[in-house]
Short mmCIF file of C-alpha atoms and ligand atoms in Angstrom, two decimals:
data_model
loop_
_atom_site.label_atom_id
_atom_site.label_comp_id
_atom_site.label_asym_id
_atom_site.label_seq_id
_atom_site.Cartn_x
_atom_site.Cartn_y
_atom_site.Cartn_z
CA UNK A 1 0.00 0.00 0.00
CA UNK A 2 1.25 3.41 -0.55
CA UNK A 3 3.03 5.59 1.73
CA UNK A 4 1.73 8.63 2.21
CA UNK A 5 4.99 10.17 3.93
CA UNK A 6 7.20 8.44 1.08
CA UNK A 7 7.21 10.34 -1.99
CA UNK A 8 8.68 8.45 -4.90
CA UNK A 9 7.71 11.82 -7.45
CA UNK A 10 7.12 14.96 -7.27
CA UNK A 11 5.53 17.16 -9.72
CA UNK A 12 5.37 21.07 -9.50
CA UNK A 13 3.87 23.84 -11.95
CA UNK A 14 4.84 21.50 -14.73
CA UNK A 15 3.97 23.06 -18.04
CA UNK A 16 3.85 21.36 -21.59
CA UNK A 17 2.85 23.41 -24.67
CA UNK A 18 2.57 22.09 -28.48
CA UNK A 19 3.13 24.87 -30.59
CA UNK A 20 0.67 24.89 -33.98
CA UNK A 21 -0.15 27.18 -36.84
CA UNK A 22 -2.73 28.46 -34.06
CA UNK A 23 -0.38 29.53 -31.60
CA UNK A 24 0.85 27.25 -28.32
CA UNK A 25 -1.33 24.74 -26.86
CA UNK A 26 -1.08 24.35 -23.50
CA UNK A 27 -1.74 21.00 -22.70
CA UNK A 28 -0.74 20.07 -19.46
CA UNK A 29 -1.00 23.83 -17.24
CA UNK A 30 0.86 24.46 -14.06
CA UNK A 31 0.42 20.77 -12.47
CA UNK A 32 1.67 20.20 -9.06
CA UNK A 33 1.18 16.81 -7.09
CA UNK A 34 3.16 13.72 -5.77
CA UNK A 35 3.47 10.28 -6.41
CA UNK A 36 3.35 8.33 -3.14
CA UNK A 37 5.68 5.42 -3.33
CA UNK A 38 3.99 1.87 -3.56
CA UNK A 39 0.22 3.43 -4.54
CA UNK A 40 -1.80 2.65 -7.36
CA UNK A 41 -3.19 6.29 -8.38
CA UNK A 42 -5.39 7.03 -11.53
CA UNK A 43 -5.17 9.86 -13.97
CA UNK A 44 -8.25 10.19 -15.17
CA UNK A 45 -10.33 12.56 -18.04
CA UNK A 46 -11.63 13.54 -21.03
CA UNK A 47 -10.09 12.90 -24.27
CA UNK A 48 -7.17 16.04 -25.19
CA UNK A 49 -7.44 16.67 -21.19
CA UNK A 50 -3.31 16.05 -21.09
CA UNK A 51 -3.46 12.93 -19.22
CA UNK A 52 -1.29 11.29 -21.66
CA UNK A 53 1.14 13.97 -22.50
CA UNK A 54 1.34 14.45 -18.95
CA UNK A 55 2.56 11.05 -18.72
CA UNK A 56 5.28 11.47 -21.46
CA UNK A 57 6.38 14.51 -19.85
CA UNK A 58 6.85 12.52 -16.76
CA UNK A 59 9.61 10.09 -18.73
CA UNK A 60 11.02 13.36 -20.26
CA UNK A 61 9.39 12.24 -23.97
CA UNK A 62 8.13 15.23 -25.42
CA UNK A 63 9.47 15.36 -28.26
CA UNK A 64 8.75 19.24 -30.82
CA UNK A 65 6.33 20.36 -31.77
CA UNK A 66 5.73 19.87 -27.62
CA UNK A 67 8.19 21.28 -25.09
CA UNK A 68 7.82 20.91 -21.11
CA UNK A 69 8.19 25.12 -20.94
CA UNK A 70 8.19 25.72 -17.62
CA UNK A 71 8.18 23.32 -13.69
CA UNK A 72 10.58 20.36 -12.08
CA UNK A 73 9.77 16.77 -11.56
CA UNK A 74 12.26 15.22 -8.37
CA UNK A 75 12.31 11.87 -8.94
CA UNK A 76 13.44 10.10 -5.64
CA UNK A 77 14.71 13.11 -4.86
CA UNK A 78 16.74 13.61 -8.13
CA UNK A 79 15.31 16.68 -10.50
CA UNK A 80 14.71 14.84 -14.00
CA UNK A 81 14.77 18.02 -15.94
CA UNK A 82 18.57 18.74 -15.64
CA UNK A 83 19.22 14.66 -16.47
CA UNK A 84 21.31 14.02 -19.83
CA UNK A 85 20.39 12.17 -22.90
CA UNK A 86 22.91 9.71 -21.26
CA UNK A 87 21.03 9.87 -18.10
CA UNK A 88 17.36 9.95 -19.08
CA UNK A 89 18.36 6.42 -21.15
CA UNK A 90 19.59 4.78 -17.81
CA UNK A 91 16.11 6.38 -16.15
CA UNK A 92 13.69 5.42 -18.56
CA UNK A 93 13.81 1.38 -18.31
CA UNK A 94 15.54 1.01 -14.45
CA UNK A 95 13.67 3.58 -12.74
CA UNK A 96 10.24 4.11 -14.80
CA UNK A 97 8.75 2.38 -17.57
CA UNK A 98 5.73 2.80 -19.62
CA UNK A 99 2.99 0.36 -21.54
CA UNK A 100 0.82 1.85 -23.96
CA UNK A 101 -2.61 0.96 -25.25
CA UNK A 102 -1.01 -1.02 -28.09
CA UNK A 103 1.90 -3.05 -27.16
CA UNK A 104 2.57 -3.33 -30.63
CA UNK A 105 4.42 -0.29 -31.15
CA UNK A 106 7.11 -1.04 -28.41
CA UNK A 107 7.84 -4.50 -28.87
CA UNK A 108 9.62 -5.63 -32.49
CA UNK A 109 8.09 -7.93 -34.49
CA UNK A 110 11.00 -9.58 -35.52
CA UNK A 111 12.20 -10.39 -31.75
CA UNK A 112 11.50 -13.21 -29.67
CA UNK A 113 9.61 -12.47 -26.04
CA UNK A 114 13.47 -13.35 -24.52
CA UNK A 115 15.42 -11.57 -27.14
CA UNK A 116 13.25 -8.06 -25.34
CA UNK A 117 14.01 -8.86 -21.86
CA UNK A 118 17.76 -10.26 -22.01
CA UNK A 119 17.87 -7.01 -24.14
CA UNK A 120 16.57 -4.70 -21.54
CA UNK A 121 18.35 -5.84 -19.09
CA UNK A 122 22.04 -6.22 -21.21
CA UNK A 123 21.21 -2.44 -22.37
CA UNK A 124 21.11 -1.16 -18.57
CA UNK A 125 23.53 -3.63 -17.07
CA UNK A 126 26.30 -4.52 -19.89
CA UNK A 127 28.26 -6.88 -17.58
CA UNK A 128 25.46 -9.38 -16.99
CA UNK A 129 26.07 -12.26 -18.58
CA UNK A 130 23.23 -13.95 -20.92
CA UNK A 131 22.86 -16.92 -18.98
CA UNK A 132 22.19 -14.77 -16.10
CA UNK A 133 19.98 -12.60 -17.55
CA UNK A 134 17.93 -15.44 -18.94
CA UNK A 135 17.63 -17.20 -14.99
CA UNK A 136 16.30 -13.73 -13.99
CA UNK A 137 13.78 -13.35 -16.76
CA UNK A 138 12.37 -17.42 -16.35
CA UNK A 139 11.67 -16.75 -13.07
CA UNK A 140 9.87 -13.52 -13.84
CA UNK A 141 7.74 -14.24 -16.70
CA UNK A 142 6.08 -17.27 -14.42
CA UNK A 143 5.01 -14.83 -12.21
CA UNK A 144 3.60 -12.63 -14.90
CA UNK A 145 1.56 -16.02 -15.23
CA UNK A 146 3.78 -16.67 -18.67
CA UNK A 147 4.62 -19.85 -19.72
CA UNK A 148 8.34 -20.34 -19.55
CA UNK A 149 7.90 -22.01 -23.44
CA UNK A 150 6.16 -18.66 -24.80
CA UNK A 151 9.41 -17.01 -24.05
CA UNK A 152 10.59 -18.27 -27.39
CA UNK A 153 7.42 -16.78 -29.25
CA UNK A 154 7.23 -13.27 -31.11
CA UNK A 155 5.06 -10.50 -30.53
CA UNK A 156 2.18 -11.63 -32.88
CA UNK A 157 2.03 -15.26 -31.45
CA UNK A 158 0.81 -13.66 -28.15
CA UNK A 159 -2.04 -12.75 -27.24
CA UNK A 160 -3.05 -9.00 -26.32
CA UNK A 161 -3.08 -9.66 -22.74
CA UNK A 162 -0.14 -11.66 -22.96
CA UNK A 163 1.70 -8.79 -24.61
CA UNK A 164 0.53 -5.70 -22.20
CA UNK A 165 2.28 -8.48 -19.43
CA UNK A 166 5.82 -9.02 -21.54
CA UNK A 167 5.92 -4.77 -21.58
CA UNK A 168 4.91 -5.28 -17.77
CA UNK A 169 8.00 -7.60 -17.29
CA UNK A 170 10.33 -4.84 -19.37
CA UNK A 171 9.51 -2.67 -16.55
CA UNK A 172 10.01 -5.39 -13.29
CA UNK A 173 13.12 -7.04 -15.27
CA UNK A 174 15.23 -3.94 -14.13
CA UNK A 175 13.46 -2.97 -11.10
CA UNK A 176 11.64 0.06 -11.89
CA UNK A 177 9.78 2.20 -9.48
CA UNK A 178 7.31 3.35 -11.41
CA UNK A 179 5.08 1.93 -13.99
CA UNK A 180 3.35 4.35 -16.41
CA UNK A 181 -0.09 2.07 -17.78
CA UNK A 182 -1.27 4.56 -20.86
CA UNK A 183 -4.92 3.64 -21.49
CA UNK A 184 -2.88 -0.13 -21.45
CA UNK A 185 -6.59 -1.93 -21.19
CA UNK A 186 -8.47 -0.02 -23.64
CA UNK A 187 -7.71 -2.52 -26.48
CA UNK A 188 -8.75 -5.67 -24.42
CA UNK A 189 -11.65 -7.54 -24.30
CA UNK A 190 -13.45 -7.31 -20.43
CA UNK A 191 -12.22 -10.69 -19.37
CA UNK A 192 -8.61 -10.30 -20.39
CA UNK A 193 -8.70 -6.57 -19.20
CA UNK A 194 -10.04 -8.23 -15.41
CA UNK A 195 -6.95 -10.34 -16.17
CA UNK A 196 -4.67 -7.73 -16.40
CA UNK A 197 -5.82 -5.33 -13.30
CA UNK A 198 -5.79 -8.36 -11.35
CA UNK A 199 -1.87 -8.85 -12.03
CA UNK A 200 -1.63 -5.29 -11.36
CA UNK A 201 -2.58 -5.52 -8.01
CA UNK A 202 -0.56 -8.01 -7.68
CA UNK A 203 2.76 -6.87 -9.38
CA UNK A 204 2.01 -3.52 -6.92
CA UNK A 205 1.02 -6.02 -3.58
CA UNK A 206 4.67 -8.31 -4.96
CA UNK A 207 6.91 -6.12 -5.82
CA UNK A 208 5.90 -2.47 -4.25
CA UNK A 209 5.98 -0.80 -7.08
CA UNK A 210 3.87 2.02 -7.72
CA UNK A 211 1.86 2.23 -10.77
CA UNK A 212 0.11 5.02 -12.41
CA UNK A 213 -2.86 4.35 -14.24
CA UNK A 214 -3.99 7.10 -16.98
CA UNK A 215 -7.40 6.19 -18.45
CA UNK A 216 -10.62 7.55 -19.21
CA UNK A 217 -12.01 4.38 -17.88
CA UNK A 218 -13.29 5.31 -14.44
CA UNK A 219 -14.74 2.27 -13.14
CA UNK A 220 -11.29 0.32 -13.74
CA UNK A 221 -9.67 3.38 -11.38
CA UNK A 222 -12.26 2.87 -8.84
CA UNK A 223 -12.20 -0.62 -8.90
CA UNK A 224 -7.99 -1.37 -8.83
CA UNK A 225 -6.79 2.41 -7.46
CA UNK A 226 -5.74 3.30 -4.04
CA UNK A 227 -5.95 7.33 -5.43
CA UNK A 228 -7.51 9.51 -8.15
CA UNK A 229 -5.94 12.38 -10.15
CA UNK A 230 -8.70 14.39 -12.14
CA UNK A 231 -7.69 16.62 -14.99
CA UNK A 232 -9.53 19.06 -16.96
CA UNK A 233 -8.39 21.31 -19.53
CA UNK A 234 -4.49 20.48 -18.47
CA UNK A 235 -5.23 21.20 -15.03
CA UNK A 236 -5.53 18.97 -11.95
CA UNK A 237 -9.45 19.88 -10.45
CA UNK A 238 -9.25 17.49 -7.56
CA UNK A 239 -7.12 14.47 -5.54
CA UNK A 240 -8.08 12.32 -3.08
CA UNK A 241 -8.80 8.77 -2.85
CA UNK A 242 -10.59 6.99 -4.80
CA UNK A 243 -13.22 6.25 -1.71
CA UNK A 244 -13.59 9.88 -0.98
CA UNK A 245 -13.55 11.27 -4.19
CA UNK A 246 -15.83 8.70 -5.93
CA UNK A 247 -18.43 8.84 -3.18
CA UNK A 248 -18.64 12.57 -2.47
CA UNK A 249 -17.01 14.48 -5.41
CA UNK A 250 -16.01 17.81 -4.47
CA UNK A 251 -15.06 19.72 -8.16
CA UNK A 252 -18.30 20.27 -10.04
CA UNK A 253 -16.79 18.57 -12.85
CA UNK A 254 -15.59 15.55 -10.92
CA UNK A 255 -18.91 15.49 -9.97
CA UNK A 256 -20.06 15.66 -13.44
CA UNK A 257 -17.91 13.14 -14.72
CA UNK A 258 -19.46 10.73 -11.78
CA UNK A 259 -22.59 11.35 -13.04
CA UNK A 260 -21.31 10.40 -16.44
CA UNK A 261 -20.45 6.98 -16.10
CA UNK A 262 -22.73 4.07 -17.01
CA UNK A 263 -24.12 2.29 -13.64
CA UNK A 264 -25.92 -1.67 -14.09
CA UNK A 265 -28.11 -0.51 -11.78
CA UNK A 266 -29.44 2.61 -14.14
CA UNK A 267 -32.61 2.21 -14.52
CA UNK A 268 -33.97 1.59 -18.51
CA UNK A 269 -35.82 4.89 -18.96
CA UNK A 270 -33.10 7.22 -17.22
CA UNK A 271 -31.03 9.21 -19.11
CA UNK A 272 -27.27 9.40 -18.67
CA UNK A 273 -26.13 12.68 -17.29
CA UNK A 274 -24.26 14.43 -20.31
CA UNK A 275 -22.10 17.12 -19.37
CA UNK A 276 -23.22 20.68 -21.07
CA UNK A 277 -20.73 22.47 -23.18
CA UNK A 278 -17.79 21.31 -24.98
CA UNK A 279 -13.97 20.87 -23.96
CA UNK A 280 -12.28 24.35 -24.27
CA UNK A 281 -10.07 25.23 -26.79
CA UNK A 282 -6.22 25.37 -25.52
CA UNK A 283 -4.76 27.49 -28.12
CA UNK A 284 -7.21 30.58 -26.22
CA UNK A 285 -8.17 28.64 -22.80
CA UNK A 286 -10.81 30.45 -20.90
CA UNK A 287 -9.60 33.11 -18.21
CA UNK A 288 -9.72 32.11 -14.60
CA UNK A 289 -11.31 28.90 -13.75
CA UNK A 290 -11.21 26.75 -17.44
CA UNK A 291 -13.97 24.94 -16.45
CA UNK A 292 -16.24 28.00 -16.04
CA UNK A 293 -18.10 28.04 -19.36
CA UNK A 294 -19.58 24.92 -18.39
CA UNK A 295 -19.93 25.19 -14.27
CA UNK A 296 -23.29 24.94 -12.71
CA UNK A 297 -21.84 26.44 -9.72
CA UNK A 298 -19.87 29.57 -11.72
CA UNK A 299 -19.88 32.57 -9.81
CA UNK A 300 -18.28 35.83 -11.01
CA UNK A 301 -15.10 35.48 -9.97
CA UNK A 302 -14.18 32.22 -11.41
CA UNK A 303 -14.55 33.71 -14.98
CA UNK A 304 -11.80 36.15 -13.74
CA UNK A 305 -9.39 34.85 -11.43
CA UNK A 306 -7.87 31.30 -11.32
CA UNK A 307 -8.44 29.46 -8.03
CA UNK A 308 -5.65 27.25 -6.71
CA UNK A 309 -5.32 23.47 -5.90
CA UNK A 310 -5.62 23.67 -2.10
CA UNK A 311 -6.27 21.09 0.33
CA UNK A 312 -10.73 21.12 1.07
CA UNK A 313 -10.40 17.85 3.21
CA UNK A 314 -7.23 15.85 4.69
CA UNK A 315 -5.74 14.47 1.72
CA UNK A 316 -8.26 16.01 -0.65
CA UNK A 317 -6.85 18.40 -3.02
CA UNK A 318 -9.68 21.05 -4.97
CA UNK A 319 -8.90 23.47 -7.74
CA UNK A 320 -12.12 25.87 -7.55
CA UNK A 321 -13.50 28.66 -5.79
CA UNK A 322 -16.10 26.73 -4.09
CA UNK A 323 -13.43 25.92 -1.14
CA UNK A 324 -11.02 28.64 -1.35
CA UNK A 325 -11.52 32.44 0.56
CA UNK A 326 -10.76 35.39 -1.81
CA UNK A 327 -11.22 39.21 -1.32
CA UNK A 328 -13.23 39.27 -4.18
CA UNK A 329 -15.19 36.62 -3.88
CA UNK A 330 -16.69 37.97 -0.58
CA UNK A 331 -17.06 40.90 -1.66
CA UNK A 332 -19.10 39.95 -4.37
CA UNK A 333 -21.14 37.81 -1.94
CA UNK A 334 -21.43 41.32 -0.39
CA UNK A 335 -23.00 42.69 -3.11
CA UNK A 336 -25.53 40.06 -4.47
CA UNK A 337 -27.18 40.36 -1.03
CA UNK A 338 -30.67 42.38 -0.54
FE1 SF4 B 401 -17.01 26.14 -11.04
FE2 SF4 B 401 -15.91 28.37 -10.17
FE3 SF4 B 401 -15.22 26.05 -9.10
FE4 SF4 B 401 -14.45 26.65 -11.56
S1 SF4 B 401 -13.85 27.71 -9.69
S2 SF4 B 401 -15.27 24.73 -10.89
S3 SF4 B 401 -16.23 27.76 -12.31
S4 SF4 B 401 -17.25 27.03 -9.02
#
């Protein structure tokens, strides 16, 4: 279980902008949190929020058009933004490692499941012999629930699942601390995606690592998370865990986004909640509060002035007006009264 007074990242003000014919995008917006070690926390959002660039610009891979502009990210301790290219190739693979939606376009076709892993590990650790390396990865891939005989397979012998799991064991071959799972279940059927979280849990409960899980799937976060991240607009809105924040949503669009999701208790004739308005546009975000266009709870200054992400609850992190004391905001209270 996560450690709340063991932080294995920390994030703050991190900006990433994608410049277009437009002007810059700003995609992920002055995000601050940390990663406790050993938790399972979702990132979770609309499509184009910035979950996922948020997550490259975690493994320093933006690549131009996109550019982190601005912010720091300590991992263990260590600030990843003044790493070399020599450095960031040692971090990415021993200390965090990523699996995308299609494993596909990580693993090569034309390499066996052992050739990847004795690979991995020969790339970070030159003076390990084969034989070695090989012991190391037979024992793993059994507890990926692998057979020992698919190691000689390729990619497209394997099944989906199977293949999310090798890209798991490319991570736990070397020992990372962090696992970055990129909308990794979106492509699998329901049984094999159960699978999967399942071994998640597992991998997390094994080998304490700490796994963060960006989807837009919300009932996988509640069901396998120990926290929640939710981002709007390239902003965090709220954090807490998933308990608290699933149960009594604080942000009105957290609380939107609850309302959102498809329940098997719904009744036939009741209509899914659908959030009014439309995503903004991040060349021209709105001023203040981004979300404010579509609040039910706007009041004036939100459309001017940009609340904060301050803590509403122990261990409960709110961006919006609704929990913060301004000035302005009382004495606009002021005047609306008779
Ligand atoms: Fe709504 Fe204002 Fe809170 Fe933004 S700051 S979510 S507009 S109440």
């Amino acid at each position: 279980m996560a450690d709340q007074k063991n932080v294995l990242v920390e994030i703050r003000n991190l900006c990433v902008n994608y410049e277009t014919r437009l002007g810059a995008v700003s995609a992920v917006d002055d995000v601050s949190f940390d990663i406790y070690r050993g938790e399972i926390i979702g990132l979770v959002g609309e499509s184009g929020c910035g979950k996922s660039t948020f997550g490259k610009a975690l493994m320093r891979m933006i690549t131009p058009p996109g550019e982190i502009v601005n912010g720091h990210i300590f991992f263990d301790g260590e600030d990843v933004m003044t790493f070399s290219e020599e450095r960031l190739r040692d971090f990415r693979g021993r200390q965090i490692s990523m699996i995308f939606q299609d494993p596909m376009t990580s693993l090569n076709p034309v390499q066996r499941v052992d050739q990847h892993l004795v690979e991995a590990i020969k790339v970070h650790e030159p003076k390990t012999a084969t034989e070695q390396a090989m012991e190391r990865i037979r024992e793993l891939i059994e507890r990926l629930g692998i057979q020992k005989r698919r190691l000689t397979d390729y990619p497209h012998h394997l099944s989906g699942g199977m293949r999310q799991r090798v890209m798991v064991g490319l991570g736990l071959v070397l020992n990372a601390s962090l696992i970055i799972a990129d909308e990794a279940t979106t492509s699998l059927d329901v049984i094999v995606e159960a699978n999967l979280v399942d071994q998640l849990r597992e991998i997390r409960d094994e080998f304490g690592i700490t796994i963060l899980l960006i989807t837009h799937n919300i009932a996988l976060v509640a069901e396998i998370a120990d926290r929640v991240a939710v981002m709007y607009a390239g902003r965090i809105s709220e954090i807490g865990s998933v308990e608290n924040v699933f149960h009594e949503p604080l942000h009105p669009y957290t609380r939107g986004l609850m309302k959102s999701v498809p329940s098997i208790r719904i009744d036939d004739e009741e209509e899914l909640y659908k959030m009014p308005g439309e995503p903004p546009n991040l060349t021209h975000p709105p001023k203040g509060c981004r979300f404010h266009p579509r609040c039910p709870d706007v009041m004036p200054i939100c459309g001017r002035i940009e609340p904060t992400l301050e803590e509403a609850a122990p261990g409960r992190l709110v961006h919006c007006w609704l929990f913060q004391d301004h000035p302005e905001k009382e004495a606009e209270a002021v005047k609306v009264q008779p």
